Amino acid sequence: MADTVREIERKYEADQSTRLPDLAGVDAIATVAEAGTEDLDAVYYDTAGLCLAEEGITLRRRTGGKDAGWHLKLPVAPGVRDEVRAPLSDTPPPELTALLRSRLLDRELVPVVRLRTHRTVQVLRDAQGAPLAEIAVDAVRARRAAAPEGPRKAKSAPAKARWHEIEVELAGDGAPGLLDAVGRKLTAAGVRPASAASKLARALAETGLRREAPAGHGHGPDGRPAEGAANGSGKGSGKRGAAGSGKGGATAGDVVLRYAREQVRTIIELDPAVRRDLPDSVHQMRVATRRLRSAFRSYTQVLDRGVTLPIGTELKWLAAELGVERDREVLTERLRAGLAGVPRELRLGPVDARLRIWSERRRAGARGHLLAVLDGPRYLSLLKTLHALLEAPPLRPAAARPAPEVVARAVLKDYRRLAGRMEAALAAPAGQARDEALHGARKAAKRARYAAEAARPALGRPAKKFARRVKRVQQLLGDHQDSVVARAALRELATQAQQAGEGGFTFGLLHGREEALAADRERALPDVWRKASRRKHRAALRP
């Protein structure tokens, strides 16, 4: 089983003559205790093209020291990484390689660098003796373990390298401000911050393994533009023509592809977070799949619909799979909040336990199913397809035109679609027909909002304001739809309670409150829509 620790550290340059200043009295540091030395031996793994290093991700097998084993480091913020650990084994453990699947696709992991480190450690403690941080002086020897693929920065770089460095890492009760205070003390003593973000980054540079992307390299598997690919140029001819620079700024192809890359990158970056069950990760990944699919549907004048339609179908499938657990979470939270608002004397029977059992039954198997989806061939095929799409975008002739006129037309087209659905929903008879019509209007509002968000680089503040107004409509419709779903769940809970001889009064009470809430949202909708659909808002979008 893999364990995770949050690593917050700073790195500094050093040499054989470097001496640490006395850190006692700095911030909350009361004493500095020698903690001995360690000899560490680590082999770092990556693909032949170093795709993990390009993302600031490291995977190593390390022996020696108190935490021998496999370590996968995932960046969280500058100077902050999550280190996922697994026991020693001869090959990379599946629980770690699964977290890399969205980056690796089906590429093989190979040893790239071996680092041997002689480490001298001091523990920085507060007045009560609690550890605040560890400071280590490392003597590092690096050896290249694999030949680089593609051009290198220095073809004549040696296969070996040596250097010294200092690491200061928070421990125990240490606060981030402590690192700032220690850093000031070190720099005052002449110690400089490290130029490399990690030992691996320095080793790759000094042994010649770090490569530069050649001109026209395209995009990495995460959809991020590489050198020479900032304009989103496609390959081939005809419908797969390139988006030129255009007069007066970006082309429609530039704007739409930039948005598409952002969503693909979000999907790939959130994959390990979803696997680790981190808060809100499933929701954010699902939103990215919907935004990307929506962009394909909105910007058919820019991207060939014949190519994007089957990809959109797969994105819809992925969003649905992600939605099973996410919808359960949202619904459970809503029902729990509603139950918390019921006076104790009106909570008849074991309603809290009934809701918990109901939720856990729905959760059972959902987590395993989602992980099976992410490990399955269909998801891997989708990631490869997205990679191929960004490598050779299926651009239509309009992609080469100035962005404002093309994207504004797409946003307004989605607005007209929304307006038609809103008119039908407001005219629908009360009951299931209206609920379904309002749900359809919600989907249209979401699509119009996403189209406007994608258009912001070209249309600026008008697109931002339009998206914000449509979002208010979407949220109102979303709250109404959530009430529809909640009422269905409450009927199910009441039935189960009655069958168990518990009575369903409390669930019926919550059902009535949800009905009242839905009616309130329906009354508020015409005014919210009127404000969002004013002609001047649409006129501001036109270039």
PDB file of C-alpha atoms in Angstrom, residues 83-288:
ATOM      1  CA  GLU A  83       5.731  12.151  -2.279  1.00  0.00           C
ATOM      2  CA  VAL A  84       3.888   8.866  -2.756  1.00  0.00           C
ATOM      3  CA  ARG A  85       5.876   5.968  -1.317  1.00  0.00           C
ATOM      4  CA  ALA A  86       5.806   2.231  -1.903  1.00  0.00           C
ATOM      5  CA  PRO A  87       7.984  -0.603  -0.554  1.00  0.00           C
ATOM      6  CA  LEU A  88      11.138  -1.724  -2.346  1.00  0.00           C
ATOM      7  CA  SER A  89      10.709  -4.053  -5.303  1.00  0.00           C
ATOM      8  CA  ASP A  90      12.739  -4.872  -8.396  1.00  0.00           C
ATOM      9  CA  THR A  91      10.405  -3.055 -10.801  1.00  0.00           C
ATOM     10  CA  PRO A  92       8.275   0.099 -10.539  1.00  0.00           C
ATOM     11  CA  PRO A  93       5.227  -0.791  -8.396  1.00  0.00           C
ATOM     12  CA  PRO A  94       1.839  -0.781 -10.149  1.00  0.00           C
ATOM     13  CA  GLU A  95       0.293   1.500  -7.495  1.00  0.00           C
ATOM     14  CA  LEU A  96       2.763   4.214  -8.561  1.00  0.00           C
ATOM     15  CA  THR A  97       2.826   3.613 -12.304  1.00  0.00           C
ATOM     16  CA  ALA A  98      -0.971   3.835 -12.325  1.00  0.00           C
ATOM     17  CA  LEU A  99      -0.623   7.439 -11.131  1.00  0.00           C
ATOM     18  CA  LEU A 100       1.541   8.119 -14.197  1.00  0.00           C
ATOM     19  CA  ARG A 101      -0.662   6.487 -16.816  1.00  0.00           C
ATOM     20  CA  SER A 102      -2.080   9.728 -18.208  1.00  0.00           C
ATOM     21  CA  ARG A 103       1.477  10.931 -18.838  1.00  0.00           C
ATOM     22  CA  LEU A 104       3.108   7.699 -19.900  1.00  0.00           C
ATOM     23  CA  LEU A 105       0.284   6.410 -22.080  1.00  0.00           C
ATOM     24  CA  ASP A 106       1.881   3.093 -23.061  1.00  0.00           C
ATOM     25  CA  ARG A 107       5.504   4.241 -23.120  1.00  0.00           C
ATOM     26  CA  GLU A 108       8.042   2.217 -21.185  1.00  0.00           C
ATOM     27  CA  LEU A 109       9.799   3.399 -18.051  1.00  0.00           C
ATOM     28  CA  VAL A 110      13.587   3.034 -18.138  1.00  0.00           C
ATOM     29  CA  PRO A 111      16.404   4.011 -15.736  1.00  0.00           C
ATOM     30  CA  VAL A 112      17.814   7.413 -16.736  1.00  0.00           C
ATOM     31  CA  VAL A 113      20.016   8.611 -13.867  1.00  0.00           C
ATOM     32  CA  ARG A 114      21.634   7.130 -10.772  1.00  0.00           C
ATOM     33  CA  LEU A 115      22.372   9.450  -7.849  1.00  0.00           C
ATOM     34  CA  ARG A 116      24.537   8.572  -4.866  1.00  0.00           C
ATOM     35  CA  THR A 117      24.282  11.041  -2.005  1.00  0.00           C
ATOM     36  CA  HIS A 118      26.274  11.362   1.203  1.00  0.00           C
ATOM     37  CA  ARG A 119      23.983  13.346   3.482  1.00  0.00           C
ATOM     38  CA  THR A 120      24.774  15.122   6.746  1.00  0.00           C
ATOM     39  CA  VAL A 121      21.600  16.025   8.648  1.00  0.00           C
ATOM     40  CA  GLN A 122      20.739  18.485  11.390  1.00  0.00           C
ATOM     41  CA  VAL A 123      17.308  18.724  13.064  1.00  0.00           C
ATOM     42  CA  LEU A 124      15.949  22.164  13.914  1.00  0.00           C
ATOM     43  CA  ARG A 125      13.822  22.018  17.088  1.00  0.00           C
ATOM     44  CA  ASP A 126      11.633  24.429  19.016  1.00  0.00           C
ATOM     45  CA  ALA A 127      11.881  25.203  22.728  1.00  0.00           C
ATOM     46  CA  GLN A 128       9.836  22.088  23.593  1.00  0.00           C
ATOM     47  CA  GLY A 129      12.119  19.879  21.547  1.00  0.00           C
ATOM     48  CA  ALA A 130       9.634  19.301  18.735  1.00  0.00           C
ATOM     49  CA  PRO A 131      11.183  19.050  15.240  1.00  0.00           C
ATOM     50  CA  LEU A 132      10.457  22.007  12.981  1.00  0.00           C
ATOM     51  CA  ALA A 133      12.648  21.192   9.992  1.00  0.00           C
ATOM     52  CA  GLU A 134      15.643  19.222   8.824  1.00  0.00           C
ATOM     53  CA  ILE A 135      18.619  20.773   7.090  1.00  0.00           C
ATOM     54  CA  ALA A 136      20.864  18.497   5.071  1.00  0.00           C
ATOM     55  CA  VAL A 137      24.186  19.079   3.340  1.00  0.00           C
ATOM     56  CA  ASP A 138      24.409  16.675   0.408  1.00  0.00           C
ATOM     57  CA  ALA A 139      27.441  15.561  -1.557  1.00  0.00           C
ATOM     58  CA  VAL A 140      25.963  14.198  -4.781  1.00  0.00           C
ATOM     59  CA  ARG A 141      27.416  11.967  -7.485  1.00  0.00           C
ATOM     60  CA  ALA A 142      25.329  11.534 -10.638  1.00  0.00           C
ATOM     61  CA  ARG A 143      25.781   9.007 -13.424  1.00  0.00           C
ATOM     62  CA  ARG A 144      23.843   8.791 -16.653  1.00  0.00           C
ATOM     63  CA  ALA A 145      21.959   5.495 -16.887  1.00  0.00           C
ATOM     64  CA  ALA A 146      20.519   5.828 -20.403  1.00  0.00           C
ATOM     65  CA  ALA A 147      21.318   7.514 -23.682  1.00  0.00           C
ATOM     66  CA  PRO A 148      19.222  10.604 -24.418  1.00  0.00           C
ATOM     67  CA  GLU A 149      16.629  10.618 -27.162  1.00  0.00           C
ATOM     68  CA  GLY A 150      16.738  13.510 -29.619  1.00  0.00           C
ATOM     69  CA  PRO A 151      18.862  16.690 -29.501  1.00  0.00           C
ATOM     70  CA  ARG A 152      20.683  17.505 -26.275  1.00  0.00           C
ATOM     71  CA  LYS A 153      21.751  20.813 -24.831  1.00  0.00           C
ATOM     72  CA  ALA A 154      25.380  19.685 -24.724  1.00  0.00           C
ATOM     73  CA  LYS A 155      26.278  16.623 -26.765  1.00  0.00           C
ATOM     74  CA  SER A 156      29.733  16.639 -25.225  1.00  0.00           C
ATOM     75  CA  ALA A 157      28.418  16.698 -21.643  1.00  0.00           C
ATOM     76  CA  PRO A 158      30.070  14.098 -19.394  1.00  0.00           C
ATOM     77  CA  ALA A 159      28.183  11.007 -18.317  1.00  0.00           C
ATOM     78  CA  LYS A 160      29.011  11.833 -14.691  1.00  0.00           C
ATOM     79  CA  ALA A 161      28.631  14.888 -12.467  1.00  0.00           C
ATOM     80  CA  ARG A 162      29.371  15.914  -8.873  1.00  0.00           C
ATOM     81  CA  TRP A 163      28.081  18.762  -6.731  1.00  0.00           C
ATOM     82  CA  HIS A 164      27.113  19.815  -3.235  1.00  0.00           C
ATOM     83  CA  GLU A 165      23.786  21.279  -2.160  1.00  0.00           C
ATOM     84  CA  ILE A 166      21.749  22.165   0.912  1.00  0.00           C
ATOM     85  CA  GLU A 167      18.146  21.091   1.510  1.00  0.00           C
ATOM     86  CA  VAL A 168      15.872  22.601   4.159  1.00  0.00           C
ATOM     87  CA  GLU A 169      12.651  20.610   4.580  1.00  0.00           C
ATOM     88  CA  LEU A 170       9.783  21.267   6.968  1.00  0.00           C
ATOM     89  CA  ALA A 171       9.093  18.579   9.539  1.00  0.00           C
ATOM     90  CA  GLY A 172       6.634  18.099  12.371  1.00  0.00           C
ATOM     91  CA  ASP A 173       5.319  21.448  13.603  1.00  0.00           C
ATOM     92  CA  GLY A 174       7.306  23.618  11.195  1.00  0.00           C
ATOM     93  CA  ALA A 175       5.420  26.414   9.422  1.00  0.00           C
ATOM     94  CA  PRO A 176       6.221  27.665   5.886  1.00  0.00           C
ATOM     95  CA  GLY A 177       7.396  30.995   7.290  1.00  0.00           C
ATOM     96  CA  LEU A 178      10.254  29.137   8.955  1.00  0.00           C
ATOM     97  CA  LEU A 179      11.727  28.352   5.547  1.00  0.00           C
ATOM     98  CA  ASP A 180      11.737  32.061   4.689  1.00  0.00           C
ATOM     99  CA  ALA A 181      13.553  32.923   7.911  1.00  0.00           C
ATOM    100  CA  VAL A 182      16.134  30.157   7.450  1.00  0.00           C
ATOM    101  CA  GLY A 183      16.581  31.213   3.828  1.00  0.00           C
ATOM    102  CA  ARG A 184      17.370  34.783   4.853  1.00  0.00           C
ATOM    103  CA  LYS A 185      19.963  33.522   7.322  1.00  0.00           C
ATOM    104  CA  LEU A 186      21.580  31.306   4.698  1.00  0.00           C
ATOM    105  CA  THR A 187      21.711  34.007   2.018  1.00  0.00           C
ATOM    106  CA  ALA A 188      23.170  36.446   4.566  1.00  0.00           C
ATOM    107  CA  ALA A 189      25.941  33.875   5.063  1.00  0.00           C
ATOM    108  CA  GLY A 190      26.616  33.837   1.325  1.00  0.00           C
ATOM    109  CA  VAL A 191      24.635  30.730   0.366  1.00  0.00           C
ATOM    110  CA  ARG A 192      22.748  31.085  -2.933  1.00  0.00           C
ATOM    111  CA  PRO A 193      19.386  29.507  -3.843  1.00  0.00           C
ATOM    112  CA  ALA A 194      19.748  26.498  -6.135  1.00  0.00           C
ATOM    113  CA  SER A 195      19.303  27.083  -9.844  1.00  0.00           C
ATOM    114  CA  ALA A 196      17.799  23.620 -10.370  1.00  0.00           C
ATOM    115  CA  ALA A 197      14.416  22.633  -8.974  1.00  0.00           C
ATOM    116  CA  SER A 198      15.585  19.156  -7.982  1.00  0.00           C
ATOM    117  CA  LYS A 199      18.591  16.843  -7.933  1.00  0.00           C
ATOM    118  CA  LEU A 200      17.185  15.055 -10.948  1.00  0.00           C
ATOM    119  CA  ALA A 201      16.844  18.282 -12.938  1.00  0.00           C
ATOM    120  CA  ARG A 202      20.473  19.163 -12.226  1.00  0.00           C
ATOM    121  CA  ALA A 203      21.673  15.648 -13.012  1.00  0.00           C
ATOM    122  CA  LEU A 204      19.866  15.636 -16.344  1.00  0.00           C
ATOM    123  CA  ALA A 205      21.375  18.991 -17.263  1.00  0.00           C
ATOM    124  CA  GLU A 206      24.924  18.204 -16.189  1.00  0.00           C
ATOM    125  CA  THR A 207      25.049  14.758 -17.788  1.00  0.00           C
ATOM    126  CA  GLY A 208      23.551  15.948 -21.079  1.00  0.00           C
ATOM    127  CA  LEU A 209      20.258  14.084 -20.807  1.00  0.00           C
ATOM    128  CA  ARG A 210      18.030  17.148 -20.681  1.00  0.00           C
ATOM    129  CA  ARG A 211      16.903  17.790 -24.245  1.00  0.00           C
ATOM    130  CA  GLU A 212      15.395  20.764 -25.987  1.00  0.00           C
ATOM    131  CA  ALA A 213      12.248  20.417 -28.078  1.00  0.00           C
ATOM    132  CA  PRO A 214      13.114  20.968 -31.743  1.00  0.00           C
ATOM    133  CA  ALA A 215      11.266  23.560 -33.774  1.00  0.00           C
ATOM    134  CA  GLY A 216       7.865  22.299 -34.866  1.00  0.00           C
ATOM    135  CA  HIS A 217       7.908  19.610 -32.176  1.00  0.00           C
ATOM    136  CA  GLY A 218       4.168  20.104 -31.616  1.00  0.00           C
ATOM    137  CA  HIS A 219       2.622  19.235 -28.270  1.00  0.00           C
ATOM    138  CA  GLY A 220       3.393  16.852 -25.499  1.00  0.00           C
ATOM    139  CA  PRO A 221       0.908  14.179 -24.456  1.00  0.00           C
ATOM    140  CA  ASP A 222      -0.548  16.688 -21.994  1.00  0.00           C
ATOM    141  CA  GLY A 223      -1.523  19.045 -24.822  1.00  0.00           C
ATOM    142  CA  ARG A 224       0.931  21.746 -23.753  1.00  0.00           C
ATOM    143  CA  PRO A 225       2.532  23.615 -26.674  1.00  0.00           C
ATOM    144  CA  ALA A 226       6.228  23.002 -27.125  1.00  0.00           C
ATOM    145  CA  GLU A 227       8.836  25.128 -28.884  1.00  0.00           C
ATOM    146  CA  GLY A 228       7.614  26.299 -32.265  1.00  0.00           C
ATOM    147  CA  ALA A 229       4.023  25.216 -31.655  1.00  0.00           C
ATOM    148  CA  ALA A 230       2.507  28.267 -29.970  1.00  0.00           C
ATOM    149  CA  ASN A 231       0.290  29.092 -32.930  1.00  0.00           C
ATOM    150  CA  GLY A 232      -1.414  25.709 -32.908  1.00  0.00           C
ATOM    151  CA  SER A 233      -0.304  24.874 -36.445  1.00  0.00           C
ATOM    152  CA  GLY A 234      -1.819  21.770 -37.924  1.00  0.00           C
ATOM    153  CA  LYS A 235      -0.322  19.359 -40.394  1.00  0.00           C
ATOM    154  CA  GLY A 236      -1.519  18.478 -43.820  1.00  0.00           C
ATOM    155  CA  SER A 237      -3.759  20.508 -46.096  1.00  0.00           C
ATOM    156  CA  GLY A 238      -7.377  21.255 -46.810  1.00  0.00           C
ATOM    157  CA  LYS A 239      -9.524  20.946 -43.706  1.00  0.00           C
ATOM    158  CA  ARG A 240      -6.383  20.231 -41.738  1.00  0.00           C
ATOM    159  CA  GLY A 241      -4.781  23.491 -42.761  1.00  0.00           C
ATOM    160  CA  ALA A 242      -2.739  25.659 -40.422  1.00  0.00           C
ATOM    161  CA  ALA A 243      -3.993  28.634 -38.467  1.00  0.00           C
ATOM    162  CA  GLY A 244      -1.912  31.610 -39.498  1.00  0.00           C
ATOM    163  CA  SER A 245      -1.008  34.531 -37.320  1.00  0.00           C
ATOM    164  CA  GLY A 246      -3.759  36.708 -38.772  1.00  0.00           C
ATOM    165  CA  LYS A 247      -3.799  40.505 -38.923  1.00  0.00           C
ATOM    166  CA  GLY A 248      -4.169  42.377 -35.701  1.00  0.00           C
ATOM    167  CA  GLY A 249      -3.716  39.410 -33.362  1.00  0.00           C
ATOM    168  CA  ALA A 250      -4.587  35.776 -32.795  1.00  0.00           C
ATOM    169  CA  THR A 251      -6.570  33.671 -35.195  1.00  0.00           C
ATOM    170  CA  ALA A 252      -9.690  31.721 -34.332  1.00  0.00           C
ATOM    171  CA  GLY A 253      -7.579  28.566 -34.450  1.00  0.00           C
ATOM    172  CA  ASP A 254      -5.155  29.993 -31.911  1.00  0.00           C
ATOM    173  CA  VAL A 255      -7.927  30.814 -29.445  1.00  0.00           C
ATOM    174  CA  VAL A 256      -9.861  27.561 -29.731  1.00  0.00           C
ATOM    175  CA  LEU A 257      -6.777  25.353 -29.634  1.00  0.00           C
ATOM    176  CA  ARG A 258      -5.457  27.194 -26.606  1.00  0.00           C
ATOM    177  CA  TYR A 259      -8.699  26.454 -24.780  1.00  0.00           C
ATOM    178  CA  ALA A 260      -8.659  22.823 -25.922  1.00  0.00           C
ATOM    179  CA  ARG A 261      -5.080  22.385 -24.693  1.00  0.00           C
ATOM    180  CA  GLU A 262      -6.013  23.794 -21.292  1.00  0.00           C
ATOM    181  CA  GLN A 263      -8.781  21.230 -20.896  1.00  0.00           C
ATOM    182  CA  VAL A 264      -6.644  18.309 -22.062  1.00  0.00           C
ATOM    183  CA  ARG A 265      -3.905  19.367 -19.688  1.00  0.00           C
ATOM    184  CA  THR A 266      -6.406  19.555 -16.823  1.00  0.00           C
ATOM    185  CA  ILE A 267      -7.661  16.035 -17.540  1.00  0.00           C
ATOM    186  CA  ILE A 268      -4.120  14.647 -17.574  1.00  0.00           C
ATOM    187  CA  GLU A 269      -3.000  16.498 -14.450  1.00  0.00           C
ATOM    188  CA  LEU A 270      -6.084  15.480 -12.483  1.00  0.00           C
ATOM    189  CA  ASP A 271      -5.831  11.802 -13.380  1.00  0.00           C
ATOM    190  CA  PRO A 272      -3.490  10.956 -10.461  1.00  0.00           C
ATOM    191  CA  ALA A 273      -5.531  13.163  -8.110  1.00  0.00           C
ATOM    192  CA  VAL A 274      -8.692  11.221  -9.000  1.00  0.00           C
ATOM    193  CA  ARG A 275      -6.877   7.937  -8.431  1.00  0.00           C
ATOM    194  CA  ARG A 276      -5.729   9.220  -5.021  1.00  0.00           C
ATOM    195  CA  ASP A 277      -9.302  10.299  -4.203  1.00  0.00           C
ATOM    196  CA  LEU A 278      -8.263  13.898  -3.523  1.00  0.00           C
ATOM    197  CA  PRO A 279     -11.073  16.387  -2.734  1.00  0.00           C
ATOM    198  CA  ASP A 280     -12.927  17.842  -5.733  1.00  0.00           C
ATOM    199  CA  SER A 281     -10.638  16.088  -8.221  1.00  0.00           C
ATOM    200  CA  VAL A 282     -13.413  14.015  -9.807  1.00  0.00           C
ATOM    201  CA  HIS A 283     -15.594  17.097 -10.208  1.00  0.00           C
ATOM    202  CA  GLN A 284     -12.835  19.187 -11.794  1.00  0.00           C
ATOM    203  CA  MET A 285     -11.842  16.417 -14.183  1.00  0.00           C
ATOM    204  CA  ARG A 286     -15.454  15.954 -15.194  1.00  0.00           C
ATOM    205  CA  VAL A 287     -15.811  19.704 -15.821  1.00  0.00           C
ATOM    206  CA  ALA A 288     -12.738  19.646 -18.073  1.00  0.00           C
TER     207      ALA A 288
END
